[in-house]
Short mmCIF file of C-alpha atoms in Angstrom, two decimals:
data_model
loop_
_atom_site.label_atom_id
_atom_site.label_comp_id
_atom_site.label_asym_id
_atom_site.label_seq_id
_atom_site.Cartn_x
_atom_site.Cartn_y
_atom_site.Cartn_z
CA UNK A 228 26.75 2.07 8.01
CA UNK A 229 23.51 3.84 8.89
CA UNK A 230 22.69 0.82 11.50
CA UNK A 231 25.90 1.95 13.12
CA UNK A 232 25.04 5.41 12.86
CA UNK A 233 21.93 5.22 14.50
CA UNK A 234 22.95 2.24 16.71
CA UNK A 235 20.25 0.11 15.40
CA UNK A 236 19.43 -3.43 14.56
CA UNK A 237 19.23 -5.01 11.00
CA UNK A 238 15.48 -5.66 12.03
CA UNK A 239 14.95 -2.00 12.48
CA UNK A 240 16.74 -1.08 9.02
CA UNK A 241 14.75 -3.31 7.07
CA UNK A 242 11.83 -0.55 7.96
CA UNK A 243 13.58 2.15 6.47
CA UNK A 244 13.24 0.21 3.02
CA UNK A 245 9.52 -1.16 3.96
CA UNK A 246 7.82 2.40 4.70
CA UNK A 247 9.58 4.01 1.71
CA UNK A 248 8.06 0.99 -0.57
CA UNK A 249 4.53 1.62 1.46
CA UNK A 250 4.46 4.89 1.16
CA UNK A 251 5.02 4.62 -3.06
CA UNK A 252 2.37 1.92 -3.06
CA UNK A 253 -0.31 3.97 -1.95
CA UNK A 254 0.14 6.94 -3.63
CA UNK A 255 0.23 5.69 -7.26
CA UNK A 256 -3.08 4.57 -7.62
CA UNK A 257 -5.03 8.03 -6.63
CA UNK A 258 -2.01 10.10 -8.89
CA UNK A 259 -4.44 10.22 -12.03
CA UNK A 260 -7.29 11.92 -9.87
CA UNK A 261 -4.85 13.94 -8.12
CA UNK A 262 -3.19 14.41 -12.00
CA UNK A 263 -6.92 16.30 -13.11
CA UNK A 264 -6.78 17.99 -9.85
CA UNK A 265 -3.81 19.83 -10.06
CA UNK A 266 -2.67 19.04 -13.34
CA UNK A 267 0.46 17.47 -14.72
CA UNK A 268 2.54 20.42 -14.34
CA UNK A 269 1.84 21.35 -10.30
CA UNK A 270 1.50 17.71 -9.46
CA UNK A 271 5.14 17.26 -11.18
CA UNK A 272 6.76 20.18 -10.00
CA UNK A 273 5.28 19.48 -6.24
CA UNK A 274 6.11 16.08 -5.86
CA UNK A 275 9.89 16.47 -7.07
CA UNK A 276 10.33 19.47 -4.48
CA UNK A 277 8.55 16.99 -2.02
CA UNK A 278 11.00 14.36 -3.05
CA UNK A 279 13.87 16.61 -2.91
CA UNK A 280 13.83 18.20 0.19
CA UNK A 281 12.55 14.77 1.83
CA UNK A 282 16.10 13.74 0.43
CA UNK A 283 17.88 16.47 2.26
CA UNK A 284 16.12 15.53 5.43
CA UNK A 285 16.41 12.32 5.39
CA UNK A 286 20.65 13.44 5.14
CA UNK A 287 20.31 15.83 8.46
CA UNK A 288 18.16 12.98 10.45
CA UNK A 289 19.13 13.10 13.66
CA UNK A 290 17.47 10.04 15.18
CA UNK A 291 15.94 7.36 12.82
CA UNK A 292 12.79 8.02 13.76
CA UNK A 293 13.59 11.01 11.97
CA UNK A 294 15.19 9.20 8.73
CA UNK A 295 11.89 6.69 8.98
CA UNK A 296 9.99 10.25 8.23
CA UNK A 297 12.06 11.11 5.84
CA UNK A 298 11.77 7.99 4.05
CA UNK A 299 7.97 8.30 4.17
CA UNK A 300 7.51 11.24 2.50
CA UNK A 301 10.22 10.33 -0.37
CA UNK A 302 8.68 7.05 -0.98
CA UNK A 303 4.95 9.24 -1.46
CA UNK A 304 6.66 11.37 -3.16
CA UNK A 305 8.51 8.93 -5.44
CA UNK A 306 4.88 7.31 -6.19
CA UNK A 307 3.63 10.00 -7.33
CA UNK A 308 6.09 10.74 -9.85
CA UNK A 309 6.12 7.57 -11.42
CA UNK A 310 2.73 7.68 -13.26
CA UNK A 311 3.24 11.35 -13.96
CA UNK A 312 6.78 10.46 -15.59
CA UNK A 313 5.20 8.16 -18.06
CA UNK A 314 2.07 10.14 -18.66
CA UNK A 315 4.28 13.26 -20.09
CA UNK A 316 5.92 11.10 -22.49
CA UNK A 317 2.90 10.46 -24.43
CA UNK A 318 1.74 14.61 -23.60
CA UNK A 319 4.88 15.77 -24.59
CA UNK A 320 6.48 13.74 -27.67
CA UNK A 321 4.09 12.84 -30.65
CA UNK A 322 3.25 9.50 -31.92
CA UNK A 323 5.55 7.94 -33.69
CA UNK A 324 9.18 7.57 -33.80
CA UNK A 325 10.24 10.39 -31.00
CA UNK A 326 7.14 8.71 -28.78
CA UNK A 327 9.27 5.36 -29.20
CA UNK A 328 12.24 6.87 -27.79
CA UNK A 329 11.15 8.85 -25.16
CA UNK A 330 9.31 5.55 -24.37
CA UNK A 331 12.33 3.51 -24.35
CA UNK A 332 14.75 5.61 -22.97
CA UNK A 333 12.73 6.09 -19.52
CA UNK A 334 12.05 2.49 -19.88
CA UNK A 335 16.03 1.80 -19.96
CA UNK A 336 16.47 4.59 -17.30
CA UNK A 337 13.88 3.21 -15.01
CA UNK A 338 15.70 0.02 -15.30
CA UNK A 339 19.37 0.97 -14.88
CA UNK A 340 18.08 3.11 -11.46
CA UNK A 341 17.70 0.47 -9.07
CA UNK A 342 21.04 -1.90 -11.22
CA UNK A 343 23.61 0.76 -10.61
CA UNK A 344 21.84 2.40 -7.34
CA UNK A 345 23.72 -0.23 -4.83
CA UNK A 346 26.96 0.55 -6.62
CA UNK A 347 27.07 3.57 -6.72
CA UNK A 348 25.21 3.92 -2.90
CA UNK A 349 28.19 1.63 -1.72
CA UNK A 350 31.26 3.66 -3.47
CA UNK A 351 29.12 6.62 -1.63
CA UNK A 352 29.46 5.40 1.51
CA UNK A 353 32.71 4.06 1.37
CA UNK A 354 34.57 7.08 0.13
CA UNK A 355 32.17 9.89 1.61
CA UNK A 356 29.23 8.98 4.29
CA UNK A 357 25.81 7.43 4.45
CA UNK A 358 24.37 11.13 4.08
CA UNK A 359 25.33 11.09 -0.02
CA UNK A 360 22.83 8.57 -0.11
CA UNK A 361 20.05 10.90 -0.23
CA UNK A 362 22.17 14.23 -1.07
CA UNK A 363 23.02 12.55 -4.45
CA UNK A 364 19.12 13.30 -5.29
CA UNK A 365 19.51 17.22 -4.78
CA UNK A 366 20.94 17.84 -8.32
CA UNK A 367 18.52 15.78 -10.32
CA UNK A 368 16.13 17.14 -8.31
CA UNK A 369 16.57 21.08 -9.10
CA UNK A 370 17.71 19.89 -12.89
CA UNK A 371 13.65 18.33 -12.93
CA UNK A 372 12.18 21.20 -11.69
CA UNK A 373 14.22 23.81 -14.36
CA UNK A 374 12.90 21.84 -17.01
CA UNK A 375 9.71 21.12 -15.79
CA UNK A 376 8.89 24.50 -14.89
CA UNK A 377 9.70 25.45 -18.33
CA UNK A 378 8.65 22.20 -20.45
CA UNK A 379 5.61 20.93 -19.36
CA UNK A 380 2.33 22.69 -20.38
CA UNK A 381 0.25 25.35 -18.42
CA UNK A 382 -3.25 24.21 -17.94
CA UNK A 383 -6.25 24.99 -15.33
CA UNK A 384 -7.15 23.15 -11.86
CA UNK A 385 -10.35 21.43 -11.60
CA UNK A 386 -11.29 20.68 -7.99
CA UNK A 387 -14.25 19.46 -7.88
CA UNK A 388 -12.54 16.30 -9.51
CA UNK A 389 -11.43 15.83 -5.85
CA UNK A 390 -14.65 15.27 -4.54
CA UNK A 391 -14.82 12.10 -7.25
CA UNK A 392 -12.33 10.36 -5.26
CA UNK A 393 -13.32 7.19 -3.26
CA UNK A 394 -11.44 7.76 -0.08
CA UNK A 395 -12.51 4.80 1.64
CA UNK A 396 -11.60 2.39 -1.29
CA UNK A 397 -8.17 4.18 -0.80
CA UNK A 398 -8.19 3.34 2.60
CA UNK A 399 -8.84 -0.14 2.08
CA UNK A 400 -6.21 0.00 -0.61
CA UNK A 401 -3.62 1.65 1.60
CA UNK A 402 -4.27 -1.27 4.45
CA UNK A 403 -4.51 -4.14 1.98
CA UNK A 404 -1.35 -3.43 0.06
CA UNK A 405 0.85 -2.56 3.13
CA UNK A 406 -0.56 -5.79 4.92
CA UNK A 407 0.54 -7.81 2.11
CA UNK A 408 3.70 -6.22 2.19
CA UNK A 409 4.56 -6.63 5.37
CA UNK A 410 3.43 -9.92 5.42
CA UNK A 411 6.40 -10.90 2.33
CA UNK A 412 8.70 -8.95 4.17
CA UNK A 413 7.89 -11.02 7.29
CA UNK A 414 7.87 -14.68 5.60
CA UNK A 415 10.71 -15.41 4.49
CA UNK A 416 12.16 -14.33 7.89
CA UNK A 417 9.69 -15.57 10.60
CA UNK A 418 8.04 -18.49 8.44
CA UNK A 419 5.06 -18.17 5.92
CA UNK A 420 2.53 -19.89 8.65
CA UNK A 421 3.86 -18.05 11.40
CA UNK A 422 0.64 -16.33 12.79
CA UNK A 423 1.53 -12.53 12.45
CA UNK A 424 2.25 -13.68 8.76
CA UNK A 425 -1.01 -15.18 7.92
CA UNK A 426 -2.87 -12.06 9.92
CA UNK A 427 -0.91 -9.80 7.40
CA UNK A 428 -2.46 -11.82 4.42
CA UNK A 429 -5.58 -12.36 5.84
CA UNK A 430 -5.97 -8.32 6.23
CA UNK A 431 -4.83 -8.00 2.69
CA UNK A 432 -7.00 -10.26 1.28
CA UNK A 433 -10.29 -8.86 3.34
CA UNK A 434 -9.38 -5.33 2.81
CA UNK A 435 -8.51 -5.60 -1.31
CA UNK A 436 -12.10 -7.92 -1.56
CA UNK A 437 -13.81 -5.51 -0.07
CA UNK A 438 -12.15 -2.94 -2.41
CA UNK A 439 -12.85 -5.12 -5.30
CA UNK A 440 -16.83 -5.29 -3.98
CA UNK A 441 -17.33 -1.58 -3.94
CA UNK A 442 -19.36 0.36 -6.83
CA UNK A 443 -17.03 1.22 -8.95
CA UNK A 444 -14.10 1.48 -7.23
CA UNK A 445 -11.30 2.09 -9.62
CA UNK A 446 -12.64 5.67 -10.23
CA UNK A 447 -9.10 6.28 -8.60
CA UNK A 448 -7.07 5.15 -10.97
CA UNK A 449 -8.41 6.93 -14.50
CA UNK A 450 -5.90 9.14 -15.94
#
């Protein structure tokens, strides 16, 4: 349905699903610096808003260029939340049985998301338009941030834990893993010795070797 929308090719559309994945890639692994930064509760409430307006624009795109974007800043957005998500189970609930649950229910929830997300994306489309696609995220969305602004705890930024943060080891993270990814998306398409495919994993494996070689270089990912 979007393809038609936009008039584009199935080639083009698989991009739309590759940046968003890119984009989530790359920003969980600096979350937990970013998580001292600006603590649990700003980095929460700021990267649902990001998600949730991303999801309204990515509804009013008018070119997909413009949904491609969109889809960019959700995905970043979406990585983001996913470490912080986990991280205020074990902040908010104590140890023990209501831990467990909290553990497992976002564990079952985290699951059934991407089960029922084509069936319910399809009877979407089919009975309404592509645009509930992404409008079907505003409610969640402003349900999050009630409860977050009110749940989760108060606490103090520290920037100077900013200045801790390898940004060339993210750099070579950021081109490693989208290289790879690219390069899976690519195979089973063009042909796993087809030579844009082996370039892909040939980046990959020289940028995330050279991340592995640097002093210390998961400094980025400490929570």
């Amino acid at each position: 349905v979007i393809e038609n929308a936009f008039d584009i090719g199935s080639v083009q559309m698989i991009w739309g699903q590759t940046l968003y994945l890119l984009a989530e890639v790359i920003a969980i692994p600096p979350t937990g610096v970013l998580m001292r930064v600006f603590t649990l509760r700003r980095l929460f409430l700021g990267g649902l808003l990001a998600f949730t307006l991303a999801s309204i624009a990515c509804a009013n795109s008018g070119g997909f260029a413009e949904l491609l974007v969109g889809r960019v800043a959700e995905g970043f957005a979406g990585g983001v939340l996913i470490p912080i998500v986990f991280t205020s189970i074990f902040l908010l609930f104590p140890p023990g049985f209501q831990q467990s649950v909290a553990v497992t229910v976002a564990g079952f929830l985290a699951v059934l998301a991407p089960t029922l997300g084509p069936l319910i994306g399809g009877w979407l489309t089919d009975h309404y338009s592509w645009h509930w696609l992404f409008y079907v995220n505003v409610v969640p969305g402003v349900f999050g941030l009630y409860f977050g602004l009110y749940a989760l705890p108060k606490q103090a930024m520290h920037m100077d834990e900013i200045k801790r943060l390898d940004y060339f080891s993210l750099l070579l993270l950021a081109v490693g893993l989208s290289a790879l990814l690219i390069g899976l998306k690519y195979a089973p398409r063009s042909g796993w010795l087809e030579p844009f495919v082996l370039g892909c994993f040939g980046l990959a494996w020289g940028s995330l070797y050279w991340l592995w070689k640097r002093p210390n270089p998961v400094i980025m990912f400490h929570l």
